[in-house]
Amino acid sequence: MKTYSASVFLMVCLCACLALCPSRAKGEAIPNTANAKAAIVSKPQNADRASMETMQIPSHGTRMNALIYVAAGAGPHPAVILLHGFPGNERNLDLAQDMRRAGWDVVYFNYRGSWGTPGDFSFSHAMEDVAAVLAFVRQPANAQRFRLDPTRIVLVGHSMGGFMAVQAASVDPAVKGIAMISAADMGGIFGQMLTQDSRATALRKMSTGLAEEGMAPLNGCTPDGLAKELADHASGWSFQSKVGALKERPALVITSDDGLTNPNEAFAAALRRAGNTQVTTLHLPADHAYSDQRTKLSRALLQWLAPFAK
């Protein structure tokens, strides 16, 4: 009896809706009015307000999902390219918001084959992708669109993103500086493994370690394939091999209690021995994501960035 009553009630409601919306009932198209064409969210008209723009940045035949936090004011603003790690669960977008409030444009993107960006992920592809983003923001039309200064670009990378920052800056002298947050010296780590184990054992250990990081957000790669790529480039990708190229540029090296402190401190020490007087180091008692040290992490990053904004 209750089922019958409910059915009658639903039929009454449906008939009322059809009576109120006859065009929908007959399958007629909704008139193509100006309101129908309007975007769901409109943009403020003040051209100098802070904003967030989404885009796709081209890289080797693929378009990478990206966004840029544009700082308020006419600019041109210095710019940070924010590089996520492996696979990139911590995106550090809270840091991006803080940097924008401090007057920086901040570009965030997903490498090819990661987090829905088409293509295949690999370490070498990610290096190419960073270069593609640098080229994109330096294009005069894009620099004007986002009110950024293409001559003042800094790379900020977390974990594998720190590895990417070192690789990109070492081949691009126009990058003004690098900030490394628990940077993973992927080449150096594998090289260290080879001093303790056979190549086969090192490959197996690296593959297992990469798999344990969680590769579901990555496409077109396997732990074994990525481990082999590191094995093939271990010496050329190690942080120590990049000291000469980075010995004259500012570097911020932040570490935590995640087991990556020693290689980062060794890199900072090597830069100093090479004559770099612009190396800043900081250790925060935190996990790899700096979960309970976000405020201190942001404060240290903003303090280090401040001279570039002048």
mmCIF file of C-alpha atoms in Angstrom:
data_model
loop_
_atom_site.group_PDB
_atom_site.id
_atom_site.type_symbol
_atom_site.label_atom_id
_atom_site.label_comp_id
_atom_site.label_asym_id
_atom_site.label_seq_id
_atom_site.Cartn_x
_atom_site.Cartn_y
_atom_site.Cartn_z
ATOM 1 C CA MET A 1 0.000 0.000 0.000
ATOM 2 C CA LYS A 2 2.859 2.348 0.853
ATOM 3 C CA THR A 3 4.533 1.566 -2.486
ATOM 4 C CA TYR A 4 1.310 2.378 -4.369
ATOM 5 C CA SER A 5 0.933 5.722 -2.544
ATOM 6 C CA ALA A 6 4.531 6.667 -3.298
ATOM 7 C CA SER A 7 4.050 5.878 -6.988
ATOM 8 C CA VAL A 8 0.921 8.055 -7.183
ATOM 9 C CA PHE A 9 2.791 10.894 -5.488
ATOM 10 C CA LEU A 10 5.678 10.677 -7.981
ATOM 11 C CA MET A 11 3.280 10.686 -10.944
ATOM 12 C CA VAL A 12 1.584 13.835 -9.637
ATOM 13 C CA CYS A 13 4.953 15.579 -9.266
ATOM 14 C CA LEU A 14 5.985 14.559 -12.787
ATOM 15 C CA CYS A 15 2.775 15.870 -14.319
ATOM 16 C CA ALA A 16 3.215 19.175 -12.497
ATOM 17 C CA CYS A 17 6.743 19.518 -13.862
ATOM 18 C CA LEU A 18 5.584 18.772 -17.398
ATOM 19 C CA ALA A 19 2.879 21.379 -17.128
ATOM 20 C CA LEU A 20 5.333 24.006 -15.942
ATOM 21 C CA CYS A 21 7.992 23.129 -18.570
ATOM 22 C CA PRO A 22 6.135 22.186 -21.786
ATOM 23 C CA SER A 23 9.149 22.758 -24.047
ATOM 24 C CA ARG A 24 11.223 20.222 -22.070
ATOM 25 C CA ALA A 25 8.351 17.701 -22.170
ATOM 26 C CA LYS A 26 8.176 17.896 -25.971
ATOM 27 C CA GLY A 27 11.942 17.538 -26.362
ATOM 28 C CA GLU A 28 12.324 21.054 -27.766
ATOM 29 C CA ALA A 29 15.747 22.739 -27.621
ATOM 30 C CA ILE A 30 16.359 25.426 -25.030
ATOM 31 C CA PRO A 31 16.506 28.837 -26.732
ATOM 32 C CA ASN A 32 20.080 29.907 -27.559
ATOM 33 C CA THR A 33 20.028 33.040 -25.405
ATOM 34 C CA ALA A 34 22.913 35.121 -24.150
ATOM 35 C CA ASN A 35 22.450 33.646 -20.684
ATOM 36 C CA ALA A 36 22.762 30.144 -22.092
ATOM 37 C CA LYS A 37 26.105 31.068 -23.630
ATOM 38 C CA ALA A 38 27.504 32.722 -20.517
ATOM 39 C CA ALA A 39 30.229 31.007 -18.510
ATOM 40 C CA ILE A 40 29.264 29.573 -15.166
ATOM 41 C CA VAL A 41 31.868 31.765 -13.456
ATOM 42 C CA SER A 42 32.679 35.244 -14.718
ATOM 43 C CA LYS A 43 36.057 36.921 -14.365
ATOM 44 C CA PRO A 44 36.525 40.281 -12.622
ATOM 45 C CA GLN A 45 37.060 43.162 -15.015
ATOM 46 C CA ASN A 46 39.999 44.671 -13.114
ATOM 47 C CA ALA A 47 42.961 43.496 -15.186
ATOM 48 C CA ASP A 48 45.462 43.843 -12.334
ATOM 49 C CA ARG A 49 43.704 41.678 -9.776
ATOM 50 C CA ALA A 50 45.142 38.383 -8.605
ATOM 51 C CA SER A 51 43.817 35.437 -10.585
ATOM 52 C CA MET A 52 44.294 31.807 -11.460
ATOM 53 C CA GLU A 53 44.512 30.758 -15.089
ATOM 54 C CA THR A 54 44.294 27.199 -16.376
ATOM 55 C CA MET A 55 45.944 26.113 -19.591
ATOM 56 C CA GLN A 56 47.687 23.328 -21.450
ATOM 57 C CA ILE A 57 51.376 23.796 -22.150
ATOM 58 C CA PRO A 58 52.800 22.051 -25.244
ATOM 59 C CA SER A 59 55.655 19.595 -24.798
ATOM 60 C CA HIS A 60 56.916 17.274 -27.528
ATOM 61 C CA GLY A 61 53.581 16.700 -29.222
ATOM 62 C CA THR A 62 51.524 16.592 -26.021
ATOM 63 C CA ARG A 63 49.724 19.295 -24.076
ATOM 64 C CA MET A 64 50.391 19.268 -20.332
ATOM 65 C CA ASN A 65 47.716 20.222 -17.824
ATOM 66 C CA ALA A 66 48.839 23.374 -16.049
ATOM 67 C CA LEU A 67 47.727 26.400 -14.084
ATOM 68 C CA ILE A 68 49.278 29.680 -13.064
ATOM 69 C CA TYR A 69 48.614 31.760 -9.989
ATOM 70 C CA VAL A 70 48.938 35.354 -11.215
ATOM 71 C CA ALA A 71 49.930 37.938 -8.603
ATOM 72 C CA ALA A 72 48.027 41.170 -8.123
ATOM 73 C CA GLY A 73 49.395 44.349 -9.622
ATOM 74 C CA ALA A 74 50.630 45.450 -13.010
ATOM 75 C CA GLY A 75 53.953 43.673 -12.662
ATOM 76 C CA PRO A 76 55.962 42.373 -14.282
ATOM 77 C CA HIS A 77 56.186 39.800 -11.486
ATOM 78 C CA PRO A 78 59.022 37.380 -10.840
ATOM 79 C CA ALA A 79 57.926 33.818 -11.487
ATOM 80 C CA VAL A 80 58.288 30.450 -9.806
ATOM 81 C CA ILE A 81 57.880 27.164 -11.618
ATOM 82 C CA LEU A 82 56.679 24.711 -8.979
ATOM 83 C CA LEU A 83 57.788 21.126 -9.632
ATOM 84 C CA HIS A 84 55.977 18.212 -8.027
ATOM 85 C CA GLY A 85 57.512 14.938 -6.973
ATOM 86 C CA PHE A 86 57.015 11.243 -7.660
ATOM 87 C CA PRO A 87 54.183 10.641 -8.250
ATOM 88 C CA GLY A 88 53.152 14.047 -6.904
ATOM 89 C CA ASN A 89 50.611 13.522 -4.137
ATOM 90 C CA GLU A 90 51.835 16.638 -2.307
ATOM 91 C CA ARG A 91 51.389 19.450 -4.797
ATOM 92 C CA ASN A 92 52.441 22.306 -2.458
ATOM 93 C CA LEU A 93 49.701 24.581 -3.743
ATOM 94 C CA ASP A 94 49.497 26.189 -0.310
ATOM 95 C CA LEU A 95 53.044 27.396 -0.957
ATOM 96 C CA ALA A 96 51.912 28.636 -4.373
ATOM 97 C CA GLN A 97 49.208 30.757 -2.753
ATOM 98 C CA ASP A 98 51.707 32.166 -0.254
ATOM 99 C CA MET A 99 54.196 33.004 -2.995
ATOM 100 C CA ARG A 100 51.501 34.744 -5.021
ATOM 101 C CA ARG A 101 50.567 36.891 -1.998
ATOM 102 C CA ALA A 102 54.236 37.862 -1.849
ATOM 103 C CA GLY A 103 54.088 39.112 -5.444
ATOM 104 C CA TRP A 104 55.131 36.035 -7.413
ATOM 105 C CA ASP A 105 53.489 34.366 -10.379
ATOM 106 C CA VAL A 106 53.535 30.606 -9.776
ATOM 107 C CA VAL A 107 53.241 27.995 -12.521
ATOM 108 C CA TYR A 108 52.201 24.454 -11.621
ATOM 109 C CA PHE A 109 51.925 21.635 -14.148
ATOM 110 C CA ASN A 110 51.774 17.863 -14.459
ATOM 111 C CA TYR A 111 54.536 16.147 -16.415
ATOM 112 C CA ARG A 112 53.617 14.058 -19.425
ATOM 113 C CA GLY A 113 51.988 10.841 -18.319
ATOM 114 C CA SER A 114 51.200 12.092 -14.812
ATOM 115 C CA TRP A 115 47.893 12.962 -13.199
ATOM 116 C CA GLY A 116 45.855 12.968 -16.397
ATOM 117 C CA THR A 117 48.307 14.745 -18.687
ATOM 118 C CA PRO A 118 48.545 12.659 -21.893
ATOM 119 C CA GLY A 119 51.740 10.890 -22.875
ATOM 120 C CA ASP A 120 54.185 8.549 -21.174
ATOM 121 C CA PHE A 121 55.966 9.379 -17.965
ATOM 122 C CA SER A 122 59.717 9.001 -17.659
ATOM 123 C CA PHE A 123 62.446 10.950 -15.910
ATOM 124 C CA SER A 124 63.913 12.143 -19.209
ATOM 125 C CA HIS A 125 60.459 13.200 -20.432
ATOM 126 C CA ALA A 126 59.923 15.168 -17.219
ATOM 127 C CA MET A 127 63.216 16.993 -17.806
ATOM 128 C CA GLU A 128 62.043 17.906 -21.299
ATOM 129 C CA ASP A 129 58.727 19.053 -19.835
ATOM 130 C CA VAL A 130 60.397 21.476 -17.418
ATOM 131 C CA ALA A 131 62.309 22.973 -20.349
ATOM 132 C CA ALA A 132 59.052 23.264 -22.283
ATOM 133 C CA VAL A 133 57.418 25.183 -19.432
ATOM 134 C CA LEU A 134 60.398 27.528 -19.195
ATOM 135 C CA ALA A 135 60.117 28.194 -22.926
ATOM 136 C CA PHE A 136 56.367 28.762 -22.617
ATOM 137 C CA VAL A 137 56.532 31.400 -19.887
ATOM 138 C CA ARG A 138 59.377 33.184 -21.654
ATOM 139 C CA GLN A 139 57.385 33.694 -24.834
ATOM 140 C CA PRO A 140 56.659 37.446 -25.020
ATOM 141 C CA ALA A 141 52.912 36.966 -25.507
ATOM 142 C CA ASN A 142 52.642 34.711 -22.465
ATOM 143 C CA ALA A 143 54.853 36.925 -20.321
ATOM 144 C CA GLN A 144 52.588 39.866 -21.165
ATOM 145 C CA ARG A 145 49.409 37.849 -20.603
ATOM 146 C CA PHE A 146 50.473 36.761 -17.120
ATOM 147 C CA ARG A 147 52.290 39.996 -16.231
ATOM 148 C CA LEU A 148 55.498 38.114 -15.453
ATOM 149 C CA ASP A 149 59.155 38.938 -15.903
ATOM 150 C CA PRO A 150 60.784 36.223 -18.056
ATOM 151 C CA THR A 151 64.231 37.278 -16.830
ATOM 152 C CA ARG A 152 63.410 36.443 -13.194
ATOM 153 C CA ILE A 153 62.422 32.785 -13.045
ATOM 154 C CA VAL A 154 63.180 30.495 -10.122
ATOM 155 C CA LEU A 155 62.596 26.743 -9.870
ATOM 156 C CA VAL A 156 61.107 25.305 -6.685
ATOM 157 C CA GLY A 157 60.955 21.517 -6.516
ATOM 158 C CA HIS A 158 59.832 18.989 -3.940
ATOM 159 C CA SER A 159 61.335 15.480 -3.811
ATOM 160 C CA MET A 160 61.707 14.359 -7.447
ATOM 161 C CA GLY A 161 60.752 17.933 -8.309
ATOM 162 C CA GLY A 162 63.962 19.035 -6.589
ATOM 163 C CA PHE A 163 65.824 16.577 -8.794
ATOM 164 C CA MET A 164 64.136 18.148 -11.823
ATOM 165 C CA ALA A 165 65.071 21.646 -10.623
ATOM 166 C CA VAL A 166 68.747 20.679 -10.445
ATOM 167 C CA GLN A 167 68.680 19.056 -13.890
ATOM 168 C CA ALA A 168 66.860 21.965 -15.563
ATOM 169 C CA ALA A 169 68.910 24.759 -13.994
ATOM 170 C CA SER A 170 72.174 22.998 -14.813
ATOM 171 C CA VAL A 171 71.453 23.298 -18.549
ATOM 172 C CA ASP A 172 69.650 26.653 -18.420
ATOM 173 C CA PRO A 173 71.880 29.435 -17.078
ATOM 174 C CA ALA A 174 69.008 31.930 -17.290
ATOM 175 C CA VAL A 175 67.274 30.259 -14.323
ATOM 176 C CA LYS A 176 68.015 32.621 -11.444
ATOM 177 C CA GLY A 177 68.059 30.083 -8.631
ATOM 178 C CA ILE A 178 66.704 26.802 -7.297
ATOM 179 C CA ALA A 179 64.902 25.847 -4.108
ATOM 180 C CA MET A 180 65.055 22.155 -3.208
ATOM 181 C CA ILE A 181 62.576 20.746 -0.695
ATOM 182 C CA SER A 182 63.681 17.250 0.352
ATOM 183 C CA ALA A 183 65.145 16.823 -3.114
ATOM 184 C CA ALA A 184 65.598 13.233 -4.271
ATOM 185 C CA ASP A 185 68.990 12.794 -5.926
ATOM 186 C CA MET A 186 67.693 10.021 -8.180
ATOM 187 C CA GLY A 187 70.963 9.560 -10.062
ATOM 188 C CA GLY A 188 73.093 9.781 -6.941
ATOM 189 C CA ILE A 189 70.886 7.347 -5.027
ATOM 190 C CA PHE A 190 71.229 4.713 -7.719
ATOM 191 C CA GLY A 191 74.958 5.374 -7.952
ATOM 192 C CA GLN A 192 75.244 4.793 -4.217
ATOM 193 C CA MET A 193 73.344 1.527 -4.598
ATOM 194 C CA LEU A 194 75.887 0.366 -7.164
ATOM 195 C CA THR A 195 78.683 0.789 -4.628
ATOM 196 C CA GLN A 196 76.953 -1.720 -2.357
ATOM 197 C CA ASP A 197 75.190 -4.154 -4.697
ATOM 198 C CA SER A 198 75.421 -5.625 -8.156
ATOM 199 C CA ARG A 199 73.634 -3.806 -10.961
ATOM 200 C CA ALA A 200 70.891 -6.450 -10.990
ATOM 201 C CA THR A 201 70.328 -6.140 -7.247
ATOM 202 C CA ALA A 202 70.363 -2.338 -7.407
ATOM 203 C CA LEU A 203 67.822 -2.403 -10.226
ATOM 204 C CA ARG A 204 65.556 -4.692 -8.239
ATOM 205 C CA LYS A 205 65.782 -2.531 -5.122
ATOM 206 C CA MET A 206 65.158 0.698 -7.063
ATOM 207 C CA SER A 207 62.205 -0.827 -8.889
ATOM 208 C CA THR A 208 60.686 -1.965 -5.601
ATOM 209 C CA GLY A 209 61.211 1.456 -4.061
ATOM 210 C CA LEU A 210 59.559 3.254 -6.968
ATOM 211 C CA ALA A 211 56.602 0.854 -6.913
ATOM 212 C CA GLU A 212 56.110 1.472 -3.205
ATOM 213 C CA GLU A 213 55.808 5.208 -3.852
ATOM 214 C CA GLY A 214 52.560 4.495 -5.718
ATOM 215 C CA MET A 215 52.522 4.682 -9.499
ATOM 216 C CA ALA A 216 48.785 4.690 -10.165
ATOM 217 C CA PRO A 217 48.804 8.396 -11.231
ATOM 218 C CA LEU A 218 51.529 7.680 -13.815
ATOM 219 C CA ASN A 219 50.956 6.401 -17.334
ATOM 220 C CA GLY A 220 53.129 4.579 -19.854
ATOM 221 C CA CYS A 221 55.834 3.428 -17.467
ATOM 222 C CA THR A 222 56.774 0.589 -15.143
ATOM 223 C CA PRO A 223 58.948 0.485 -12.020
ATOM 224 C CA ASP A 224 61.447 -1.718 -13.857
ATOM 225 C CA GLY A 225 61.639 0.641 -16.825
ATOM 226 C CA LEU A 226 62.154 3.703 -14.636
ATOM 227 C CA ALA A 227 64.813 1.910 -12.587
ATOM 228 C CA LYS A 228 66.676 1.016 -15.781
ATOM 229 C CA GLU A 229 66.482 4.624 -16.946
ATOM 230 C CA LEU A 230 68.121 5.728 -13.700
ATOM 231 C CA ALA A 231 70.776 3.043 -14.054
ATOM 232 C CA ASP A 232 71.608 4.246 -17.556
ATOM 233 C CA HIS A 233 72.025 7.881 -16.415
ATOM 234 C CA ALA A 234 73.128 7.553 -12.796
ATOM 235 C CA SER A 235 76.449 9.381 -13.063
ATOM 236 C CA GLY A 236 75.243 12.106 -15.420
ATOM 237 C CA TRP A 237 72.120 12.829 -13.358
ATOM 238 C CA SER A 238 73.704 12.864 -9.902
ATOM 239 C CA PHE A 239 73.668 16.126 -7.985
ATOM 240 C CA GLN A 240 77.431 16.047 -7.641
ATOM 241 C CA SER A 241 77.794 16.129 -11.418
ATOM 242 C CA LYS A 242 75.879 19.426 -11.528
ATOM 243 C CA VAL A 243 77.980 21.370 -9.022
ATOM 244 C CA GLY A 244 80.051 23.109 -11.679
ATOM 245 C CA ALA A 245 76.999 24.336 -13.539
ATOM 246 C CA LEU A 246 75.300 25.668 -10.397
ATOM 247 C CA LYS A 247 78.220 27.027 -8.395
ATOM 248 C CA GLU A 248 77.334 30.669 -9.093
ATOM 249 C CA ARG A 249 73.589 30.624 -8.493
ATOM 250 C CA PRO A 250 71.543 30.895 -5.302
ATOM 251 C CA ALA A 251 70.299 27.601 -3.894
ATOM 252 C CA LEU A 252 67.953 26.845 -1.005
ATOM 253 C CA VAL A 253 68.319 23.324 0.375
ATOM 254 C CA ILE A 254 65.597 22.308 2.835
ATOM 255 C CA THR A 255 65.625 18.877 4.463
ATOM 256 C CA SER A 256 63.416 16.910 6.849
ATOM 257 C CA ASP A 257 63.447 13.629 8.765
ATOM 258 C CA ASP A 258 62.691 11.557 5.667
ATOM 259 C CA GLY A 259 66.094 10.004 5.022
ATOM 260 C CA LEU A 260 67.141 12.389 2.243
ATOM 261 C CA THR A 261 69.174 14.751 4.402
ATOM 262 C CA ASN A 262 72.656 13.334 3.747
ATOM 263 C CA PRO A 263 72.699 13.635 -0.074
ATOM 264 C CA ASN A 264 71.199 17.122 0.131
ATOM 265 C CA GLU A 265 73.724 18.281 2.695
ATOM 266 C CA ALA A 266 76.500 16.758 0.609
ATOM 267 C CA PHE A 267 75.295 18.721 -2.421
ATOM 268 C CA ALA A 268 75.140 21.962 -0.438
ATOM 269 C CA ALA A 269 78.648 21.350 0.890
ATOM 270 C CA ALA A 270 79.961 20.637 -2.614
ATOM 271 C CA LEU A 271 78.452 23.886 -3.918
ATOM 272 C CA ARG A 272 80.150 25.800 -1.128
ATOM 273 C CA ARG A 273 83.493 24.137 -1.790
ATOM 274 C CA ALA A 274 83.142 25.167 -5.425
ATOM 275 C CA GLY A 275 82.885 28.784 -4.310
ATOM 276 C CA ASN A 276 79.133 29.269 -4.108
ATOM 277 C CA THR A 277 78.466 31.756 -1.315
ATOM 278 C CA GLN A 278 74.713 31.816 -1.981
ATOM 279 C CA VAL A 279 73.728 28.443 -0.510
ATOM 280 C CA THR A 280 71.109 28.445 2.237
ATOM 281 C CA THR A 281 70.289 25.292 4.207
ATOM 282 C CA LEU A 282 67.511 24.504 6.660
ATOM 283 C CA HIS A 283 66.405 21.327 8.424
ATOM 284 C CA LEU A 284 62.842 21.001 9.702
ATOM 285 C CA PRO A 285 61.696 18.120 11.923
ATOM 286 C CA ALA A 286 58.949 16.796 9.689
ATOM 287 C CA ASP A 287 57.934 13.975 7.393
ATOM 288 C CA HIS A 288 58.535 14.017 3.639
ATOM 289 C CA ALA A 289 55.435 16.159 3.047
ATOM 290 C CA TYR A 290 56.353 18.582 5.875
ATOM 291 C CA SER A 291 52.896 17.874 7.236
ATOM 292 C CA ASP A 292 53.315 19.691 10.556
ATOM 293 C CA GLN A 293 55.817 22.298 9.368
ATOM 294 C CA ARG A 294 53.961 23.971 6.502
ATOM 295 C CA THR A 295 54.085 27.451 8.022
ATOM 296 C CA LYS A 296 57.819 27.303 8.721
ATOM 297 C CA LEU A 297 58.431 25.822 5.277
ATOM 298 C CA SER A 298 56.546 28.661 3.624
ATOM 299 C CA ARG A 299 58.258 31.299 5.729
ATOM 300 C CA ALA A 300 61.712 29.978 4.849
ATOM 301 C CA LEU A 301 60.860 29.836 1.149
ATOM 302 C CA LEU A 302 59.461 33.374 1.080
ATOM 303 C CA GLN A 303 62.469 34.747 2.950
ATOM 304 C CA TRP A 304 64.826 33.148 0.458
ATOM 305 C CA LEU A 305 62.797 34.384 -2.522
ATOM 306 C CA ALA A 306 62.571 37.980 -1.320
ATOM 307 C CA PRO A 307 65.831 39.263 -2.913
ATOM 308 C CA PHE A 308 64.753 38.023 -6.347
ATOM 309 C CA ALA A 309 61.623 40.175 -6.191
ATOM 310 C CA LYS A 310 63.562 43.447 -5.938
#
